[in-house]
Coordinates of C-alpha atoms and ligand atoms in Angstrom, one line a residue:
X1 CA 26.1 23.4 -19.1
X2 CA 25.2 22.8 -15.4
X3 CA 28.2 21.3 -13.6
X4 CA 28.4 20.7 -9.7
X5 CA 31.6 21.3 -7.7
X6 CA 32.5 19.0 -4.5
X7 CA 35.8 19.6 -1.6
X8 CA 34.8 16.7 0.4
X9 CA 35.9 16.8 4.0
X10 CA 35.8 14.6 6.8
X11 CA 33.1 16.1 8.4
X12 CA 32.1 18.7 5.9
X13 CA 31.2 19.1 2.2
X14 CA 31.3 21.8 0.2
X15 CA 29.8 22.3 -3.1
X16 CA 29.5 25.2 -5.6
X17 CA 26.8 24.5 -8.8
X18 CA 27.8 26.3 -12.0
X19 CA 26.4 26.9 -14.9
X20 CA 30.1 27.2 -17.1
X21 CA 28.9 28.6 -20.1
X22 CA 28.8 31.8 -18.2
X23 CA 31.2 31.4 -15.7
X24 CA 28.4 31.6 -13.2
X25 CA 27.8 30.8 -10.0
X26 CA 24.2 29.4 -9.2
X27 CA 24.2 28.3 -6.0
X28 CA 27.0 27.5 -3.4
X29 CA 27.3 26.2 0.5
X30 CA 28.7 23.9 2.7
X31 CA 27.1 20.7 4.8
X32 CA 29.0 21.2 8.2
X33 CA 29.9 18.5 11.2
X34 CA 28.8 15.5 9.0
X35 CA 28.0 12.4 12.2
X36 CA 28.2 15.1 14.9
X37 CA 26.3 17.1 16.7
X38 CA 24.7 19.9 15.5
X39 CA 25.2 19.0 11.9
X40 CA 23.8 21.5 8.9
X41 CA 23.0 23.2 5.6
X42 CA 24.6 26.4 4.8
X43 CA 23.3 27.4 1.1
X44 CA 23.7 30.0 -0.7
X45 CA 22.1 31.8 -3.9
X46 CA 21.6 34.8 -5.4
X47 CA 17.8 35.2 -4.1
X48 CA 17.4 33.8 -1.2
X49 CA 20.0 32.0 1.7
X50 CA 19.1 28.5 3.7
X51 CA 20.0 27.2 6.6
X52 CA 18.7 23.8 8.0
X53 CA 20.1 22.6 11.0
X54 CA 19.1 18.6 10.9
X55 CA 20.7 14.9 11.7
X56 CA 23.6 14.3 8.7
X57 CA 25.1 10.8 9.4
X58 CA 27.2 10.3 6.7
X59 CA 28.5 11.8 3.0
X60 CA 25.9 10.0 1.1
X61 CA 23.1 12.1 3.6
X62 CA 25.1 15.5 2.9
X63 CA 25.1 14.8 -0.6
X64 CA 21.4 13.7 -1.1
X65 CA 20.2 17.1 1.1
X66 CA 22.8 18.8 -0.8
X67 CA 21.0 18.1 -4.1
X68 CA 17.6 18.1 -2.5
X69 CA 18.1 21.8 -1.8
X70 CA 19.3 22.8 -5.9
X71 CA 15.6 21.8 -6.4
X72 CA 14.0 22.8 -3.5
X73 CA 10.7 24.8 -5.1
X74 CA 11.9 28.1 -2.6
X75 CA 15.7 27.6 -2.4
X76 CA 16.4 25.5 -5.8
X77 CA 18.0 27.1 -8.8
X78 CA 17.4 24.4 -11.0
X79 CA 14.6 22.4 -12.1
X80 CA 15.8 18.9 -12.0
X81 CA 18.6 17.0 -10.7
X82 CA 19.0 15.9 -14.2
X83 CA 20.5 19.0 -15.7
X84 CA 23.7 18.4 -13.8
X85 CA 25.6 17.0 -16.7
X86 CA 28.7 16.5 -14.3
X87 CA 30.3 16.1 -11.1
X88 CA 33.7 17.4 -10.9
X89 CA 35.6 16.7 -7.3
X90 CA 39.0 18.2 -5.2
X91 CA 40.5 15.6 -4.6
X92 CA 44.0 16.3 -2.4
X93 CA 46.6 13.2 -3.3
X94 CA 47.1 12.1 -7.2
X95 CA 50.6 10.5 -6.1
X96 CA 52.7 10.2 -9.2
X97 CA 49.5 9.0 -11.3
X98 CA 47.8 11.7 -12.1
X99 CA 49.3 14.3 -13.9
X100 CA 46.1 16.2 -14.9
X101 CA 42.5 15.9 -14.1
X102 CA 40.4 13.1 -14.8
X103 CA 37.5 11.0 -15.3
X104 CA 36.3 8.9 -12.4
X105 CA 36.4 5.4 -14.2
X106 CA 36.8 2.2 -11.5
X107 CA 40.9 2.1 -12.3
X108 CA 41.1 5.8 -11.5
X109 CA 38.8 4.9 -7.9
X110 CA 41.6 1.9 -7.6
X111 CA 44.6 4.3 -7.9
X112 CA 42.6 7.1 -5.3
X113 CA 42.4 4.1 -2.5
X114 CA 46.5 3.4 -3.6
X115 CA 46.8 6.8 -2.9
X116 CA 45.2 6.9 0.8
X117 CA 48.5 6.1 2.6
X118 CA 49.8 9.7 1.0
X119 CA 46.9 11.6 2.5
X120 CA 45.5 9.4 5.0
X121 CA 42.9 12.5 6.7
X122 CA 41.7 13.9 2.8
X123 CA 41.8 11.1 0.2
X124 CA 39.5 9.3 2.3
X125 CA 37.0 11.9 2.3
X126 CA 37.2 12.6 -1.1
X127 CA 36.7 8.9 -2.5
X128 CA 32.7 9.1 0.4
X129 CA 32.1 12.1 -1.7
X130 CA 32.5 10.7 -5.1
X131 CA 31.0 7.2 -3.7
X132 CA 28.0 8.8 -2.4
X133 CA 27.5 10.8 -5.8
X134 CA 27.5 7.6 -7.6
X135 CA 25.2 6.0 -5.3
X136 CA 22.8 8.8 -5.8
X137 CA 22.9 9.2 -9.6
X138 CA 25.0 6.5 -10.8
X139 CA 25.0 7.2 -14.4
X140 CA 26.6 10.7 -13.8
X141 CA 30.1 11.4 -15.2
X142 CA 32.5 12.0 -12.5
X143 CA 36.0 14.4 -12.8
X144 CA 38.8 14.3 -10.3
X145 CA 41.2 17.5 -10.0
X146 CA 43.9 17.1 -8.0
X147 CA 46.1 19.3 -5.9
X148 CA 49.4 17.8 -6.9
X149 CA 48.5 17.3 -10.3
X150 CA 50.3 20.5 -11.3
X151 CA 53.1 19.6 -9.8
X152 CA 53.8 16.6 -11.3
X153 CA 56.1 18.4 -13.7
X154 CA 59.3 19.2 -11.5
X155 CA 62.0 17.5 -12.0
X156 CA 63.7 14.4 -9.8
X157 CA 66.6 16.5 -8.5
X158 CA 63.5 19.0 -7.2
X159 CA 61.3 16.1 -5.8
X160 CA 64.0 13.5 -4.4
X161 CA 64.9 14.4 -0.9
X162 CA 68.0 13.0 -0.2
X163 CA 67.3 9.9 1.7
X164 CA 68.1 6.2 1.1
X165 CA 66.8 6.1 -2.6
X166 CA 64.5 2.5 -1.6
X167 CA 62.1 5.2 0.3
X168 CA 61.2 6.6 -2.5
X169 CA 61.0 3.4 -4.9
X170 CA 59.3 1.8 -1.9
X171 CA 57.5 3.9 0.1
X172 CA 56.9 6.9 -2.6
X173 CA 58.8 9.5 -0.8
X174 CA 59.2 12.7 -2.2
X175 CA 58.0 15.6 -2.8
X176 CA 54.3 16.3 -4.2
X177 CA 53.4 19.7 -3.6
X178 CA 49.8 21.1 -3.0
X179 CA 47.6 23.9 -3.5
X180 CA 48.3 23.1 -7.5
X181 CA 45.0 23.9 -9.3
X182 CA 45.4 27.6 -7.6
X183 CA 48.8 27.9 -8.3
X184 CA 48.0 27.1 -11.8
X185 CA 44.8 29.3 -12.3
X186 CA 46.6 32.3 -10.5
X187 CA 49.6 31.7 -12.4
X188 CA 47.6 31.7 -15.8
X189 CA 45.1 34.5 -15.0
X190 CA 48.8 36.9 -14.0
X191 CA 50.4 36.6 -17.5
X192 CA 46.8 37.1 -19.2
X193 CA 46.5 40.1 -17.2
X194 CA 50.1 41.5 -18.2
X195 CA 49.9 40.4 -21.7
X196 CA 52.7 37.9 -21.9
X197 CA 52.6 34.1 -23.4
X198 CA 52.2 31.7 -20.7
X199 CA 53.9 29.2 -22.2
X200 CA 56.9 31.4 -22.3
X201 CA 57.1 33.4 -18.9
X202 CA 58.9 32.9 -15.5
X203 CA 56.1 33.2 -12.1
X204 CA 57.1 32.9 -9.4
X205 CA 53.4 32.4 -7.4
X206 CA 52.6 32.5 -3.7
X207 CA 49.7 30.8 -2.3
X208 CA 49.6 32.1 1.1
X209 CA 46.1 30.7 3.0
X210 CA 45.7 29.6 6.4
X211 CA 48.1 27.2 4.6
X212 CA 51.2 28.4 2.3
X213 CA 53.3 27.6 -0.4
X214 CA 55.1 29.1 -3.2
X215 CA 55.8 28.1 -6.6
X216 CA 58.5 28.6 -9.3
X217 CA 57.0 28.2 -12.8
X218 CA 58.5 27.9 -16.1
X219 CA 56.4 27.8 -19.3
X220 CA 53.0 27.3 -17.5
X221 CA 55.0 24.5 -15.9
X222 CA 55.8 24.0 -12.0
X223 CA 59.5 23.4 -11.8
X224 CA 59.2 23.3 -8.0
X225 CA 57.5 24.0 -4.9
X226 CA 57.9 24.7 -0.9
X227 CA 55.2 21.9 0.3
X228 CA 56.4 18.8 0.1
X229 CA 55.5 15.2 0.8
X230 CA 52.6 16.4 3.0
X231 CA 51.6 20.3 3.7
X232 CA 53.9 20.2 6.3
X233 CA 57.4 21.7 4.9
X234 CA 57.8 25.4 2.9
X235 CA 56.4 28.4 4.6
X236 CA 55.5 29.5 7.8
X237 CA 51.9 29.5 8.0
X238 CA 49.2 29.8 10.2
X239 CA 49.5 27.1 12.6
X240 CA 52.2 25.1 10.5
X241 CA 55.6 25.0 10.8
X242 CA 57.5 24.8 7.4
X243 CA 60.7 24.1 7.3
X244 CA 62.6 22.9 10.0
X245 CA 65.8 20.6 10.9
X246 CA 64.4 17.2 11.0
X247 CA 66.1 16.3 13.9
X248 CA 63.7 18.6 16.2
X249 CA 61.3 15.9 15.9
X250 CA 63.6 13.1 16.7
X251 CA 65.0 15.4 19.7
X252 CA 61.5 16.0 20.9
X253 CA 61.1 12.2 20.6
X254 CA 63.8 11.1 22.4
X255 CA 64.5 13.8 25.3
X256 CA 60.8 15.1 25.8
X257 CA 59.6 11.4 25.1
X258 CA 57.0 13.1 22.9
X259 CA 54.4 10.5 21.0
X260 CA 54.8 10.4 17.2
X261 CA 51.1 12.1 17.3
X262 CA 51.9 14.6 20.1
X263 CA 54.4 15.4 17.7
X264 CA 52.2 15.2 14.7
X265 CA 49.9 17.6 15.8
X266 CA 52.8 20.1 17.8
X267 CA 54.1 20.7 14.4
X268 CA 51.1 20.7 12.4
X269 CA 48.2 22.3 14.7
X270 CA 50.7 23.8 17.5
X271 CA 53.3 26.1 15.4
X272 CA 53.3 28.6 12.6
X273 CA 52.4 32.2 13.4
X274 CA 50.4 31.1 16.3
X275 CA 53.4 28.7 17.7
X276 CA 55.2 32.2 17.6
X277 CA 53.2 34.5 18.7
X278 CA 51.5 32.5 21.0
X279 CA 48.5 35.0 20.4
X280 CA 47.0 33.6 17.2
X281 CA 46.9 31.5 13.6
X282 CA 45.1 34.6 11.5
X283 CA 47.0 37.2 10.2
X284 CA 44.6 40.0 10.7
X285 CA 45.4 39.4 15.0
X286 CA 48.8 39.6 14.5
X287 CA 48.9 42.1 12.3
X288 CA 46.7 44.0 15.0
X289 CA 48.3 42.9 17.9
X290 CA 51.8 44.0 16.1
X291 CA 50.2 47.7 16.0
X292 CA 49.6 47.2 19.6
X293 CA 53.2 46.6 20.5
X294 CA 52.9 42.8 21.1
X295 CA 56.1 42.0 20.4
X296 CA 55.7 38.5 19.8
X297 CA 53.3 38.6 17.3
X298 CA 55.8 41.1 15.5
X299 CA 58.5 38.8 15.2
X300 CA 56.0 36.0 14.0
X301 CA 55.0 38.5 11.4
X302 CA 58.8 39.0 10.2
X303 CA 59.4 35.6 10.3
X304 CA 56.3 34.9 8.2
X305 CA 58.2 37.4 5.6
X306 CA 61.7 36.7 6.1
X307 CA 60.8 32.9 5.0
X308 CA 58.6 33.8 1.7
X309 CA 61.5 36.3 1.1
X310 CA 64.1 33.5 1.4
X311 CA 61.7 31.2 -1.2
X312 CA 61.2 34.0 -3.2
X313 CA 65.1 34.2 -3.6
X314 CA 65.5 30.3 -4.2
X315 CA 62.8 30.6 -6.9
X316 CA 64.6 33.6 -8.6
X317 CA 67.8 31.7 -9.0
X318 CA 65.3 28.5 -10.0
X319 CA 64.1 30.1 -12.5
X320 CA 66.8 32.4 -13.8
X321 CA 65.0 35.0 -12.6
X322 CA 61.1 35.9 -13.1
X323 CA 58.6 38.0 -14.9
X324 CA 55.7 38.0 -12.7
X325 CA 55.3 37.3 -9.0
X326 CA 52.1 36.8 -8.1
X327 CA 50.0 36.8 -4.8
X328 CA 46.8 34.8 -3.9
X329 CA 45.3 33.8 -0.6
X330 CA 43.5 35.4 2.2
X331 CA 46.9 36.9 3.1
X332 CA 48.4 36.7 -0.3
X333 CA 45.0 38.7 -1.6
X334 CA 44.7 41.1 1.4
X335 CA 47.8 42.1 3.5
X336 CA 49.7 44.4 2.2
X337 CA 52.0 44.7 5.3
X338 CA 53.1 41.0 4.3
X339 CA 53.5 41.7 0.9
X340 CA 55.9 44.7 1.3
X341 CA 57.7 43.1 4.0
X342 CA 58.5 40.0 2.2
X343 CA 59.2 41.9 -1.1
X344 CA 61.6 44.5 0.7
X345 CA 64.6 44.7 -0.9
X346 CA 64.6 43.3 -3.5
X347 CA 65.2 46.0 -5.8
X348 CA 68.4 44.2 -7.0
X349 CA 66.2 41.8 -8.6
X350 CA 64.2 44.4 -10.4
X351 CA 61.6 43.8 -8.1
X352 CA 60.0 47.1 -6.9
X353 CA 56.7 47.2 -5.3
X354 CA 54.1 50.0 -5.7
X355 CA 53.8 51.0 -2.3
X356 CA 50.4 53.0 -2.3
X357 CA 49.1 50.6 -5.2
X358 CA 50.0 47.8 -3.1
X359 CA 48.2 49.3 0.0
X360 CA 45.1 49.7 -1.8
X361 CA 44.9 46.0 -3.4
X362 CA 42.7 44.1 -1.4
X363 CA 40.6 40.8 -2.8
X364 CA 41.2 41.9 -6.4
X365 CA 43.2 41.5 -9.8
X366 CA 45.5 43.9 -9.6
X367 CA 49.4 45.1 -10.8
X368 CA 50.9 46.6 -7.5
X369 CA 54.5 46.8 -9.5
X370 CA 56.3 50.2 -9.7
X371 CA 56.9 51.4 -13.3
X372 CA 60.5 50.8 -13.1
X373 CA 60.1 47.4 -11.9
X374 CA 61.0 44.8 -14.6
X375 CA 59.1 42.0 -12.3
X376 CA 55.5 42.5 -12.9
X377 CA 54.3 41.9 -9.0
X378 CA 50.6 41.2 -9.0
X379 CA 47.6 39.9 -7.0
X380 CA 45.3 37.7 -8.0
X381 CA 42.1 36.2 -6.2
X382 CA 42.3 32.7 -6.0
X383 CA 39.2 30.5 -7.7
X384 CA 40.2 26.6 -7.2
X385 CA 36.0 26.0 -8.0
X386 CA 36.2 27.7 -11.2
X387 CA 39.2 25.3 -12.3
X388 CA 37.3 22.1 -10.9
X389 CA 34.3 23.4 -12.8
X390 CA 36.2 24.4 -16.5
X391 CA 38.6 20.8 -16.4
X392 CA 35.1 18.6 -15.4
X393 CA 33.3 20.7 -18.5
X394 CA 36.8 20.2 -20.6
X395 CA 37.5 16.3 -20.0
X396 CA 33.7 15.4 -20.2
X397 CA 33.1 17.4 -23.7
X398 CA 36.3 15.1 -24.9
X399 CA 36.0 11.8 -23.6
X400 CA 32.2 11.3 -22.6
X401 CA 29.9 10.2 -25.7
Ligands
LIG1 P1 42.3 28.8 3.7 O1 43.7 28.3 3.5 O2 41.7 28.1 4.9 O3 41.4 28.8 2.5 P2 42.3 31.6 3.4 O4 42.9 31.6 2.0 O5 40.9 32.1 3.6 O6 42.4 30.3 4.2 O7 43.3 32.6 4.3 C1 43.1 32.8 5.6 C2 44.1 33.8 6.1 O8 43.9 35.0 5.4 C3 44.0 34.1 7.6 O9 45.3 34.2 8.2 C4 43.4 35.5 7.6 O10 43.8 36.2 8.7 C5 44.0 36.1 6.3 N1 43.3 37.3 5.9 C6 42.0 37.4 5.5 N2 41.7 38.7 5.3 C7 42.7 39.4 5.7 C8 43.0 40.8 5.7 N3 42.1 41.7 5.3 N4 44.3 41.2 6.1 C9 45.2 40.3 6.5 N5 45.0 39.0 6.5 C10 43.8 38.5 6.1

């Protein structure tokens, strides 16, 4: 079965075409600076790589070049648009509606618009991409995977904040949590990997991107997580702040006379490892520039650890302690420094890390724990595609006729 995967952005779509029997990806790419200049194609395939560079006004464009190119006689990898059998889509916000994936009738489009004031930059995006699909080919069947779908399972004394209780009657405030369909594949794939019931296990799983956040899991269930009511809160990350006293914000307000957006995008675009550092948002810089002797980008980097340690911690005595901890990411999958740093002492847990395993693990499955550790500490390559792709397959084999 041929199914097609969409992340709509604001100005960008990406899209992966699988065909799920296998597992396999056919084709994959990304339409870039949708209404701006310089807008284009990046596809991808086994054979043969395009790249148009051309005018893309709007989602409904992208999406009609998008599937233009699948059948393109040089570039395609299918015949005809009509073996797609579905259209599964990322979409970022589920509020407290969704609590899987699932299929795009008009009541679930109603509750994705109801949504919009919880993600006001992504839900947006996400409804053009799954509006300009149905303009295109109206009678395919549509999936929605959400981020904080996964999440939906922690309980209120996780996700209550303790505010005035009418915020969160009123105005849905509260925790959501993101990054859930890779917290839940990584999660999954770690206790397959190491042989134990997933439905039975303690993981503790770290997500640790260009975003962050780390999740305590209990039974194949998330009993809590660091992001919160946006990406904001948890973990440093790369330009991101995490946790912080929320009076800074007020302070900045009131004595720096800051703008709520100046504010916004201080703590959002402005902070993290590059607020720190003051040298860079990717990890690989710091970690160079740490080698260097750049002193600042050092102390971002054990900051960085010192916080995932701290979650880490939290999620232990969450949990009652854990079996697996696992990695995923373009840090979480690749830097070793980071790992070892944030896993340092931890021995008292029964945490002990493989050091030269560890070292070695780079963008593969892999068990990086010491024999005598009784945490199983693994990473795992994230696939957030592969889970859009297998729920769409799932939900349309069971409720389209
Ligand atoms: P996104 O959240 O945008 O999907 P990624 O998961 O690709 O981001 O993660 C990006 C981060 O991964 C960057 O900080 C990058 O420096 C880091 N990263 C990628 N490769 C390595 C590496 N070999 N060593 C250390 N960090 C890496």
């Amino acid at each position: 079965m041929i199914i097609m995967v969409l992340n709509s952005g604001s100005s960008s779509v990406k899209y992966q075409l699988f065909n799920i029997d296998k597992e396999e990806v056919l084709a994959k790419g990304i339409v870039e600076r949708i209404g701006l200049d310089g807008s284009r194609l990046k596809h991808i395939t086994e054979r043969k790589d395009l790249f148009i560079e051309r005018e893309i006004n709007d989602h409904d464009e992208a999406v009609e070049l998008i599937l233009k190119v699948l059948v393109d006689e040089d570039y395609g990898v299918i015949n005809d648009i009509k073996e797609i059998k579905a259209v599964g889509h990322r979409v970022v916000h589920g509020g407290e509606y969704f609590t899987e994936s699932s299929l795009i009738t008009e009541e679930v489009m109603k509750r994705l618009e109801e949504c919009i004031p919880l993600a006001p930059l992504h839900n947006p995006a996400n409804i053009m991409g799954i509006k300009a699909m149905s303009k295109i080919l109206p009678e395919i069947p549509q999936v929605a995977v959400f981020d904080t779908s996964f999440h939906q399972t922690i309980p209120n004394y996780a996700f209550l904040y303790a505010l005035p209780y009418e915020l969160y009657e009123k105005q849905k405030i509260r925790r959501y949590g993101f990054h859930g369909t890779s917290h839940r594949y990584v999660s999954k794939r770690a206790a397959q990997l190491v042989k134990m019931d997933y439905n039975k296990v303690k993981i503790i799983s770290a997500h640790l991107g260009n975003g962050a956040s780390i999740t305590a899991i209990s039974g194949g269930k998330s009993m809590d997580t660091s992001m919160g009511y946006t990406p904001l809160e948890g973990l440093v990350m790369g330009t991101r702040s995490g946790d912080l006293d929320p009076a800074i914000p007020v302070a900045l307000l009131r004595e720096k006379k800051m703008s709520a957006t100046s504010i916004d995008n201080l703590l959002n675009k402005k902070s993290g490892v590059l607020g720190i550092s003051g040298i860079s948002s990717d990890m690989r810089d710091l970690e160079k520039a740490a080698l260097n002797g750049e002193k600042r980008a050092e102390l971002a980097l054990t900051i960085y650890a010192y916080r995932l340690k701290k979650y880490i911690g939290a999620y232990l005595a969450v949990l009652g302690g854990a079996d697996i901890i696992v990695f995923t990411g373009g840090i979480g999958e690749n830097s070793s420094f980071i790992r070892e740093k944030a896993l340092e002492g931890l021995d008292f847990f029964g945490i002990i890390l493989d050091k030269e395993k560890n070292k070695k693990a780079k963008k593969k499955e892999v068990d990086i724990s010491d024999k005598d550790s009784k945490v199983r500490i693994l990473v795992v390559p994230t696939n957030e595609e592969l889970v859009i792709a297998r729920d769409t397959r799932e939900i349309i084999e069971r409720e389209v006729k």
